[in-house]
Short mmCIF file of C-alpha atoms and ligand atoms in Angstrom, two decimals:
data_model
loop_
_atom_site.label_atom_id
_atom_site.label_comp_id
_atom_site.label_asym_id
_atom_site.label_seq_id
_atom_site.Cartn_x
_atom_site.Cartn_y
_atom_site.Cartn_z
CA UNK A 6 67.81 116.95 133.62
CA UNK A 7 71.37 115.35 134.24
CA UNK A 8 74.89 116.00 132.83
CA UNK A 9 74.92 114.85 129.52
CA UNK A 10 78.56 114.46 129.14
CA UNK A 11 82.24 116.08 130.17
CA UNK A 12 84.20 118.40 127.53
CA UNK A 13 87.84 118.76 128.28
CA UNK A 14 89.15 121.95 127.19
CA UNK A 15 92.32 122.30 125.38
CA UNK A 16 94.13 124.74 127.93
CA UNK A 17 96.38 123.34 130.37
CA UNK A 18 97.35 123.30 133.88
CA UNK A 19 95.42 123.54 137.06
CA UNK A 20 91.71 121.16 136.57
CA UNK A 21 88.93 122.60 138.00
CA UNK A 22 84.87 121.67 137.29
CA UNK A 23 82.52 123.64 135.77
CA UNK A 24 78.49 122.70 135.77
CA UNK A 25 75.86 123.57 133.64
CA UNK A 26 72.48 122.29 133.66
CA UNK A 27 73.61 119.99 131.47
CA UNK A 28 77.51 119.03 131.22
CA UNK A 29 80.56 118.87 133.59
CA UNK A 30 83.01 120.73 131.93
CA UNK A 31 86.44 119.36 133.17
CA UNK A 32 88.47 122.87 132.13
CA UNK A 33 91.71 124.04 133.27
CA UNK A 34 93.31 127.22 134.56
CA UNK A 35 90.31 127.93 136.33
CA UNK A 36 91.25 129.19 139.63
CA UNK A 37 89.31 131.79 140.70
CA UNK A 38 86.03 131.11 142.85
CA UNK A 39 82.90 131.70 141.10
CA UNK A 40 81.01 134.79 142.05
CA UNK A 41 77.27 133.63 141.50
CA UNK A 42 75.71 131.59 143.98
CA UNK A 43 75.00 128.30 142.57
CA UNK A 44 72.35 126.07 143.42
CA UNK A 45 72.80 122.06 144.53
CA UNK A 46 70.29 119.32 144.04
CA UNK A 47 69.01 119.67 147.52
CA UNK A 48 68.58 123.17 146.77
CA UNK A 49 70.98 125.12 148.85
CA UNK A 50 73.42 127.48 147.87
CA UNK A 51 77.78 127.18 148.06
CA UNK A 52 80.12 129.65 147.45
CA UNK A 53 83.38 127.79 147.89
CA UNK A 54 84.06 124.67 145.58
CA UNK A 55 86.21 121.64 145.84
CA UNK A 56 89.05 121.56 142.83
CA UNK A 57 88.02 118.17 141.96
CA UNK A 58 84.39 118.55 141.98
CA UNK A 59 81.44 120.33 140.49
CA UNK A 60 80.92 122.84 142.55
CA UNK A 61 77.52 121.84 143.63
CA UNK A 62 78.49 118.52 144.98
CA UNK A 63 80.09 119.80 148.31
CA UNK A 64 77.56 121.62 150.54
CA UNK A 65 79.13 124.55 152.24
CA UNK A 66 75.71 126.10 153.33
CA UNK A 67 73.63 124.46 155.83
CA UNK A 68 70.36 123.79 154.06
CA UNK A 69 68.26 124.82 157.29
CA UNK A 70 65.88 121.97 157.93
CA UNK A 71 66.17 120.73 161.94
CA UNK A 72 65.04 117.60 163.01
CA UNK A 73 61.82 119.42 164.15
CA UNK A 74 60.56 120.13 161.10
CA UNK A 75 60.75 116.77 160.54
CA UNK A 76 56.89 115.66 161.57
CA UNK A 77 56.55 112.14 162.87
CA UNK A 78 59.27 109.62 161.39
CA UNK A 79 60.18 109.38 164.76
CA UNK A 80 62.06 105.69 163.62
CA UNK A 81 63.78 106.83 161.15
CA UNK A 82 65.19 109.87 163.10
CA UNK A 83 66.39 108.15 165.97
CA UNK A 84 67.95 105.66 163.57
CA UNK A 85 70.13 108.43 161.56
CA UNK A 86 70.78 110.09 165.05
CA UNK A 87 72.27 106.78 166.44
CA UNK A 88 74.35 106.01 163.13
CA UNK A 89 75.35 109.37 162.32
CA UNK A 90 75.02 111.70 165.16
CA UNK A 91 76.48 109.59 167.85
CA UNK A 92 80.03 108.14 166.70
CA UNK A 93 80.68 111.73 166.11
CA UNK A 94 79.94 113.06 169.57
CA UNK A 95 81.05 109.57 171.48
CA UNK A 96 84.08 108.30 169.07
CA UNK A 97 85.42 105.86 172.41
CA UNK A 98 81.80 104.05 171.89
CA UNK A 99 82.97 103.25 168.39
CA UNK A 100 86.21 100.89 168.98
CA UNK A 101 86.81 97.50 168.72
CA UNK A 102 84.18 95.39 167.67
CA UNK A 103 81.79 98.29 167.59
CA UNK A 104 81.99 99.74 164.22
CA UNK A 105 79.99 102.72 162.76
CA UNK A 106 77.49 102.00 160.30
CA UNK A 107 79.47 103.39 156.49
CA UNK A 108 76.12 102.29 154.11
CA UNK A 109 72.65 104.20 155.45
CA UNK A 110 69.52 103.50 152.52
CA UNK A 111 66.09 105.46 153.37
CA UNK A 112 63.51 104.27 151.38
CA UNK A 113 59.88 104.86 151.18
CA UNK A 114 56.68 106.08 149.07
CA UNK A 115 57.51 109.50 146.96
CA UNK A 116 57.31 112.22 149.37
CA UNK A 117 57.90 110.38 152.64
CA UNK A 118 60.92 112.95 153.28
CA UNK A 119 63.86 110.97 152.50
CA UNK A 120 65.45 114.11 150.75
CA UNK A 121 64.09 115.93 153.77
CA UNK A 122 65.89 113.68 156.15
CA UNK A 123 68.92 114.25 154.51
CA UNK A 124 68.90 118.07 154.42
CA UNK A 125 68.36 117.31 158.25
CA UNK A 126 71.50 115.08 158.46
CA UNK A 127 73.25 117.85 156.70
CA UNK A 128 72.41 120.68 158.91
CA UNK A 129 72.40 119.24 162.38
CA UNK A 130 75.61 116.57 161.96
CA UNK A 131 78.88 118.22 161.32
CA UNK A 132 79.73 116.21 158.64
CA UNK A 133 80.73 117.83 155.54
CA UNK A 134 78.08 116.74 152.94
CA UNK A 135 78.39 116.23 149.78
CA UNK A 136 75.41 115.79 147.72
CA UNK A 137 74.85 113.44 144.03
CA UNK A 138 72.56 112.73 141.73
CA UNK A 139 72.83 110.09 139.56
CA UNK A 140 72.63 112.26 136.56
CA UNK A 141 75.30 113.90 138.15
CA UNK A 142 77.39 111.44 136.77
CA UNK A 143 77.81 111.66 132.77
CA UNK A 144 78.12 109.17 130.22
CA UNK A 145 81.65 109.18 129.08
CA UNK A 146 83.13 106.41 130.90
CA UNK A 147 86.34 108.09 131.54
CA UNK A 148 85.14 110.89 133.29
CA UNK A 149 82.92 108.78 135.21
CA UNK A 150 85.25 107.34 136.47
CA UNK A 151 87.07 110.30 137.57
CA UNK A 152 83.88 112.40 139.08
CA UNK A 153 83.73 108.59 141.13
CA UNK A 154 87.12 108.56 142.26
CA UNK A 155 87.48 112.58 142.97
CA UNK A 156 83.71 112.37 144.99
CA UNK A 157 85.45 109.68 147.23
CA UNK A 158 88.89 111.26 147.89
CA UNK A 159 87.78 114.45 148.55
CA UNK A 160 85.17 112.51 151.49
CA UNK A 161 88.27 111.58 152.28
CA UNK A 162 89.87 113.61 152.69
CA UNK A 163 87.35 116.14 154.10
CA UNK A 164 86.42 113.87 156.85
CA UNK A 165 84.26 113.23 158.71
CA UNK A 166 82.17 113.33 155.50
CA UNK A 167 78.81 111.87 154.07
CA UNK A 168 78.10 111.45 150.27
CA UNK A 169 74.30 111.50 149.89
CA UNK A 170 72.86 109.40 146.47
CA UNK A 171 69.57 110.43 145.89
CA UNK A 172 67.24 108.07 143.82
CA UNK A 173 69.90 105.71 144.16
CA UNK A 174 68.16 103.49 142.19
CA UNK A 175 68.96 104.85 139.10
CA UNK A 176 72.10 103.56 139.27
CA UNK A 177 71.02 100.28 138.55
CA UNK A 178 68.62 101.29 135.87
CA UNK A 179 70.76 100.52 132.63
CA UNK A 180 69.07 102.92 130.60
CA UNK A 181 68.64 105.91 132.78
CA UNK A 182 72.33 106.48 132.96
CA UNK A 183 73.62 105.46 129.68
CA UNK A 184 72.84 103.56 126.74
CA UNK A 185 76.03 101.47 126.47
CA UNK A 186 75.66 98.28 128.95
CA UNK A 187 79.62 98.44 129.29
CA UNK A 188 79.19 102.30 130.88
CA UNK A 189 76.55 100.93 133.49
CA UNK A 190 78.76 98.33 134.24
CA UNK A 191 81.89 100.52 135.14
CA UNK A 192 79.77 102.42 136.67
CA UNK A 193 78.16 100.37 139.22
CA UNK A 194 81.17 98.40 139.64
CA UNK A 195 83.77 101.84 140.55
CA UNK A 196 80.70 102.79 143.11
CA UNK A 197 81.07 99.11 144.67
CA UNK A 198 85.19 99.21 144.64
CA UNK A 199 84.67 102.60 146.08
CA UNK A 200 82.25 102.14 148.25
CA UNK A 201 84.28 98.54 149.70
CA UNK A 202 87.48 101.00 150.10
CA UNK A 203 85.27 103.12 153.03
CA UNK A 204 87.17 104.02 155.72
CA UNK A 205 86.03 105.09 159.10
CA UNK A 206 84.21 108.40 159.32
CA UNK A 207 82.97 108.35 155.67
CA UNK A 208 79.43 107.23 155.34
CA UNK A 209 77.51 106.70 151.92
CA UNK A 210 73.87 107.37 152.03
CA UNK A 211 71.39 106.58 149.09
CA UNK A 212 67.59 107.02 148.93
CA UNK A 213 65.50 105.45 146.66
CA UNK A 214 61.68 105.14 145.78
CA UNK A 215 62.01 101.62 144.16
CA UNK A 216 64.89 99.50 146.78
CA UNK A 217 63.70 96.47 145.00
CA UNK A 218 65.16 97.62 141.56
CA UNK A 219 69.22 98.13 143.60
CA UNK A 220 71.43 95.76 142.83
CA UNK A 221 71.44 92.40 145.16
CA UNK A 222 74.98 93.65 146.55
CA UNK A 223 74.21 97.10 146.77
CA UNK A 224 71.02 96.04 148.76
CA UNK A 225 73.66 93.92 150.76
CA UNK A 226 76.08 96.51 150.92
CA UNK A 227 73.67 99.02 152.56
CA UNK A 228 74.41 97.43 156.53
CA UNK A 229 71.20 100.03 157.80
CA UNK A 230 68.09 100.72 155.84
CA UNK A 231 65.54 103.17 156.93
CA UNK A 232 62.24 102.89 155.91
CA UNK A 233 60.31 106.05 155.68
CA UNK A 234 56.83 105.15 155.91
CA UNK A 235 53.39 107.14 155.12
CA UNK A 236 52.27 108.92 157.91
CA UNK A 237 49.76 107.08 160.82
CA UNK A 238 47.09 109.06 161.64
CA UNK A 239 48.77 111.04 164.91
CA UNK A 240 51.41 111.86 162.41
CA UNK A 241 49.18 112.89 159.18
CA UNK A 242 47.07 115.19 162.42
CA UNK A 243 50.57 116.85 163.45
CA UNK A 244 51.11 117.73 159.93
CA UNK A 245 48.28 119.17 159.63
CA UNK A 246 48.66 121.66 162.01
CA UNK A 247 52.38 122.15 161.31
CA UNK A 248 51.61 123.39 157.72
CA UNK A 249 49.14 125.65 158.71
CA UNK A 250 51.07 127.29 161.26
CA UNK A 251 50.05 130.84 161.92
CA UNK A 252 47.62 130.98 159.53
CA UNK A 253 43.86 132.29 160.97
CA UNK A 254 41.31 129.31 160.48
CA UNK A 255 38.51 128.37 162.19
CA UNK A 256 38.48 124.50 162.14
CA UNK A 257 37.31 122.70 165.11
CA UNK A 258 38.65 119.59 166.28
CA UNK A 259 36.02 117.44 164.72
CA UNK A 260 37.02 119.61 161.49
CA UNK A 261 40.71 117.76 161.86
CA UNK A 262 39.26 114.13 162.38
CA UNK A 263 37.55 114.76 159.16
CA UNK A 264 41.00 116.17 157.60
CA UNK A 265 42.93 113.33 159.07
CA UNK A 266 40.43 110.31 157.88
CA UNK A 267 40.19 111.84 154.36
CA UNK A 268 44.68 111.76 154.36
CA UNK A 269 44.72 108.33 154.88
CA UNK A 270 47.26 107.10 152.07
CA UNK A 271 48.50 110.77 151.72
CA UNK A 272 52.51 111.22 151.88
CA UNK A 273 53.86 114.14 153.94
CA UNK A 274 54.82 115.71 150.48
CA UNK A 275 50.69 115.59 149.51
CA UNK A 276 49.53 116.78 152.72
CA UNK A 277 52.04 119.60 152.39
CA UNK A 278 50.21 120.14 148.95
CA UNK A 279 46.98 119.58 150.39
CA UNK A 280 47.33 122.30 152.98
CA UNK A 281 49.07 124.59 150.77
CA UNK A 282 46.28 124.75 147.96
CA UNK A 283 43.61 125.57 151.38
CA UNK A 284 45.16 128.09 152.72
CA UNK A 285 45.24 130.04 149.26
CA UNK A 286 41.22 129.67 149.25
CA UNK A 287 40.96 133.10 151.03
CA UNK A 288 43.10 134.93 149.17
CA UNK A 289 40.74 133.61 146.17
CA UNK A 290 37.55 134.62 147.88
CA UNK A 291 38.85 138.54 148.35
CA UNK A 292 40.22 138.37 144.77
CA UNK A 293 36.59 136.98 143.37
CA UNK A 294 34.20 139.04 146.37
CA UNK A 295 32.28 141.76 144.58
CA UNK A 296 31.12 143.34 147.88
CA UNK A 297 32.97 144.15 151.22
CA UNK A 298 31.88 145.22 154.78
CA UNK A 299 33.53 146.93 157.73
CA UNK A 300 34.51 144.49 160.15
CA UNK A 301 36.51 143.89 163.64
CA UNK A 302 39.60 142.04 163.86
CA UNK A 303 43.38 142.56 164.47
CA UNK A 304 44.96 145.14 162.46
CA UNK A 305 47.29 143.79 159.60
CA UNK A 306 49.71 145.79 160.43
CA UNK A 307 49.98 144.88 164.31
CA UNK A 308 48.20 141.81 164.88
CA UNK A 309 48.35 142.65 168.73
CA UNK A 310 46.00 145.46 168.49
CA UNK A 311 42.56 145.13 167.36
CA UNK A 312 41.30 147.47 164.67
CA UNK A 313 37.42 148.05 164.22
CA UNK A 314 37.53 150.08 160.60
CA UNK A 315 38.62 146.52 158.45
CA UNK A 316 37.13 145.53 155.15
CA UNK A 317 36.31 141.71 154.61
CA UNK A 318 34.56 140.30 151.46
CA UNK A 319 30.94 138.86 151.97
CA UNK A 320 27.75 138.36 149.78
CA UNK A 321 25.85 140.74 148.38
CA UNK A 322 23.01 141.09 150.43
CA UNK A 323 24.92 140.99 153.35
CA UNK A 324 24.20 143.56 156.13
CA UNK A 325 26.57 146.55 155.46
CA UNK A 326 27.47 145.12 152.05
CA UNK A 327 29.32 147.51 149.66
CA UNK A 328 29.82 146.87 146.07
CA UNK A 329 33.58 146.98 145.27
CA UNK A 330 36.58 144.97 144.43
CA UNK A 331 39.82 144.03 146.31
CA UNK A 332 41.88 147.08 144.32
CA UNK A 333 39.47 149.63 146.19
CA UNK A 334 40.55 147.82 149.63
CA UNK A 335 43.45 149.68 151.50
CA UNK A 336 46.72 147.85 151.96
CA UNK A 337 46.16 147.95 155.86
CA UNK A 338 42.20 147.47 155.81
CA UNK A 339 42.00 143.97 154.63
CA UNK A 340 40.29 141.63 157.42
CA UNK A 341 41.73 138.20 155.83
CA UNK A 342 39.22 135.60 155.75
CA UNK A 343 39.67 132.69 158.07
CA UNK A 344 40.64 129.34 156.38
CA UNK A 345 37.33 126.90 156.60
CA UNK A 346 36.89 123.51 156.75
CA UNK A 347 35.10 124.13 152.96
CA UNK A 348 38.78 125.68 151.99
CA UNK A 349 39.88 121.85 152.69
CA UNK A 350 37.03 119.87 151.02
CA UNK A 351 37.15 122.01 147.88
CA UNK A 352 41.61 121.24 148.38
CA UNK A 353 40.47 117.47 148.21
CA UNK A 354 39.20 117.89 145.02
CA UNK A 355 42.73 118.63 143.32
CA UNK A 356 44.47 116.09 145.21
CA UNK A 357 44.92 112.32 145.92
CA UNK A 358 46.73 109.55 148.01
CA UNK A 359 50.55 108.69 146.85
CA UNK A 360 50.69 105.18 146.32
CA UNK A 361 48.03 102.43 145.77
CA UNK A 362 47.88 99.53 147.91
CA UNK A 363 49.85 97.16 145.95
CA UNK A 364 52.51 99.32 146.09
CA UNK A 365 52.33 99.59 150.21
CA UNK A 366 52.26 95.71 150.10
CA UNK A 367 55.46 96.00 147.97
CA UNK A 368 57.21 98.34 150.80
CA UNK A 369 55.31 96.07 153.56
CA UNK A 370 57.26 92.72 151.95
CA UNK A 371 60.40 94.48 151.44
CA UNK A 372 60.82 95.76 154.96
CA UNK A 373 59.87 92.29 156.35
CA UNK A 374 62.98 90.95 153.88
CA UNK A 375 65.25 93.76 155.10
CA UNK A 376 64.20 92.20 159.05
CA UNK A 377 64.94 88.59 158.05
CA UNK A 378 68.46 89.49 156.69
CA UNK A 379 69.11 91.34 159.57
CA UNK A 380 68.06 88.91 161.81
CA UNK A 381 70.34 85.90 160.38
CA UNK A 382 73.10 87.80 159.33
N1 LIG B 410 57.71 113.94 157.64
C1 LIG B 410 57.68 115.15 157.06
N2 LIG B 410 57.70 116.26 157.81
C2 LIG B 410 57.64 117.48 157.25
N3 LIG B 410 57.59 117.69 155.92
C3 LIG B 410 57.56 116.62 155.12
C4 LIG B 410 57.62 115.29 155.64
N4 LIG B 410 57.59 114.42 154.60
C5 LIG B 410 57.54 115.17 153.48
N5 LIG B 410 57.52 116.49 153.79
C6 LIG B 410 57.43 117.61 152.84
O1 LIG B 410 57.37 117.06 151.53
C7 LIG B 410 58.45 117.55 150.74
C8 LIG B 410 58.96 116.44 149.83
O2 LIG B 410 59.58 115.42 150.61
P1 LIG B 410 60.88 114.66 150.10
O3 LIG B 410 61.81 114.52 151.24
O4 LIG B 410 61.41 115.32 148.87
O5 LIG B 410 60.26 113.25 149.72
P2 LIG B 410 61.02 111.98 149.16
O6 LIG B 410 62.48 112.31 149.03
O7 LIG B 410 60.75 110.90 150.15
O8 LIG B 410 60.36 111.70 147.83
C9 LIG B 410 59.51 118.02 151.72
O9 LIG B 410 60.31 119.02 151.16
C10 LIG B 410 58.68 118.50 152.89
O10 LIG B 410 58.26 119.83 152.66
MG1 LIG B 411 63.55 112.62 147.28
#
């Protein structure tokens, strides 16, 4: 997916953007506001657009994720708070000598909520936020150039402002942007003259899988890098619970241990999936159960009051059992079935850890690297 290139449109006068799925269309005489509700790569919607810009670059809707849905990361939270969140509440700290931090890298495993973190940063710091993909940027070289220059100005100029590159790492991979060497080149290189021209209150964030793969000076140029790690075990247990919420279960504490062992390796993102696919397990057993029988439990439609005339599915030579299907069960008469610890171990089936080993070494070297340049620099 990406923008595969930018038309300009023979009409003159004011320039606007307009995005598809697949081009930036640079027309003119656009000026009234869209009236549909368009979607941005970190999935939230805006209304308003900057004249410069697609329209789904500038956030103008919160993307409602708080720092506490943010389970565990604890490092990497406290390190966005103190670049980000501070110099904006205590500018006097930021004077002198003491500079903000204008280049913020997360990296980590897929899934370790990098793009999570962000849509934190954007709705708890009042930054405006503007949001890029690489593929955001299209391959005619002129343009490029433009959509580089415009994205920067309007941070500008909207300040205090973030730009957020996600899998920043693509670009520095020659092919994923554009064929033509020359195009990756201009590129990269109106990013880094960009990106030296910062001024105060405009930070750049990127996130990337694969940090190794950025540029030596981009790696340089990033003065904080976050590494979002796979979860430890208190973290993997917090999760866990977090994603089951409300949900009736009847796992026991041993019952998480077991959970918790069997994540080790697991990103947030495929414990997320993990939980997800075990809490649907019920809903499969009353879809398959060929029997019911009355049962006691709170009523679905007031949870505080408990209702002794509900229908739950069970075997067929189970005391009371009645032969019939979930379409002859009342809306309001449905006792749901508690999610078991079985719900989980059949879950592990369809799911795996993230990364391998080698690849946790490669994060486990890189991170030392990132400590020794910080150290003697
Ligand atoms: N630490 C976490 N806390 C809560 N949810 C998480 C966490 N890490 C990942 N997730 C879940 O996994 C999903 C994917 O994470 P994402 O931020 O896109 O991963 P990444 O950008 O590192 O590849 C998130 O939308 C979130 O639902
Ligand atoms: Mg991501």
């Amino acid at each position: 997916m990406g923008n595969a290139g930018i038309k300009k449109s023979s009409a003159p006068k004011t320039k606007t953007a307009n995005v598809t799925s697949e081009t930036v269309t640079f027309t003119e005489n656009v000026s009234a506001p869209p009236k549909s509700v368009e979607k941005s790569n970190l999935g939230f919607s805006s209304k308003k657009r900057s004249r410069e810009l697609p329209k789904h670059i500038m956030m103008t809707k919160k993307p409602n994720v708080h720092w506490s849905d943010i389970v565990g990361l604890n490092v990497a939270k406290e390190a966005l708070k103190e670049a980000i969140i501070i110099p904006i509440k205590f500018p006097h700290l930021f004077k002198g000598k003491r500079s903000q931090v204008t280049g913020i890298l997360l990296y980590g495993p897929p899934g370790t909520g990098k793009s999570y973190l962000a849509k934190a940063v954007a709705t708890e710091a009042s930054y405006t936020f503007f949001s890029v993909l690489p593929t955001d940027i299209s391959k005619s070289t002129r343009e490029n150039k433009r959509f580089i220059k415009n994205l920067f100005e309007e941070a500008k100029a909207k300040k205090p402002s973030i730009i957020f590159i996600d899998e920043i790492d693509v670009l520095c991979n020659n092919r994923s942007i554009s064929t033509d060497v020359g195009t990756v080149y201009r590129i990269k290189n109106e990013f880094f003259t960009q990106m030296q021209g910062l001024e105060n209150g405009v930070i750049v964030m990127g996130a990337t899988n694969v940090p190794w793969v950025l540029d030596l000076t981009m790696q340089r140029w990033f003065q904080k890098c976050i590494y979002t790690p796979l979860p430890e075990k208190a973290a993997r247990r917090h999760m866990i619970e977090y994603f089951i919420g409300t949900v009736p279960h009847c796992l026991i504490p041993r019952d998480f241990d077991s959970i918790v062992m069997r994540t080790d390796g697991y990103s947030g993102e495929a414990i997320e999936e993990l939980v997800r696919e075990a809490l649907m397990m019920p809903l499969r057993k009353v879809q398959r159960a060929t029997h019911f029988k009355m049962s006691s439990g709170p009523s679905p439609t007031n949870s505080t009051v408990c209702s002794d005339d509900l229908l739950s599915p069970c075997g067929p030579r189970e005391q009371g059992a009645t032969e019939m299907s979930w379409m002859d069960v009342p809306g309001d008469k449905l006792l749901e079935p508690k999610v078991t610890v079985w719900d989980f171990i059949k879950s592990f089936d369809s799911s795996r850890p993230t990364v391998n080993s080698d690849d946790l070494q490669r994060f486990e070297d890189y991170s030392k690297k990132i400590k020794q340049r910080d150290l003697y620099s």
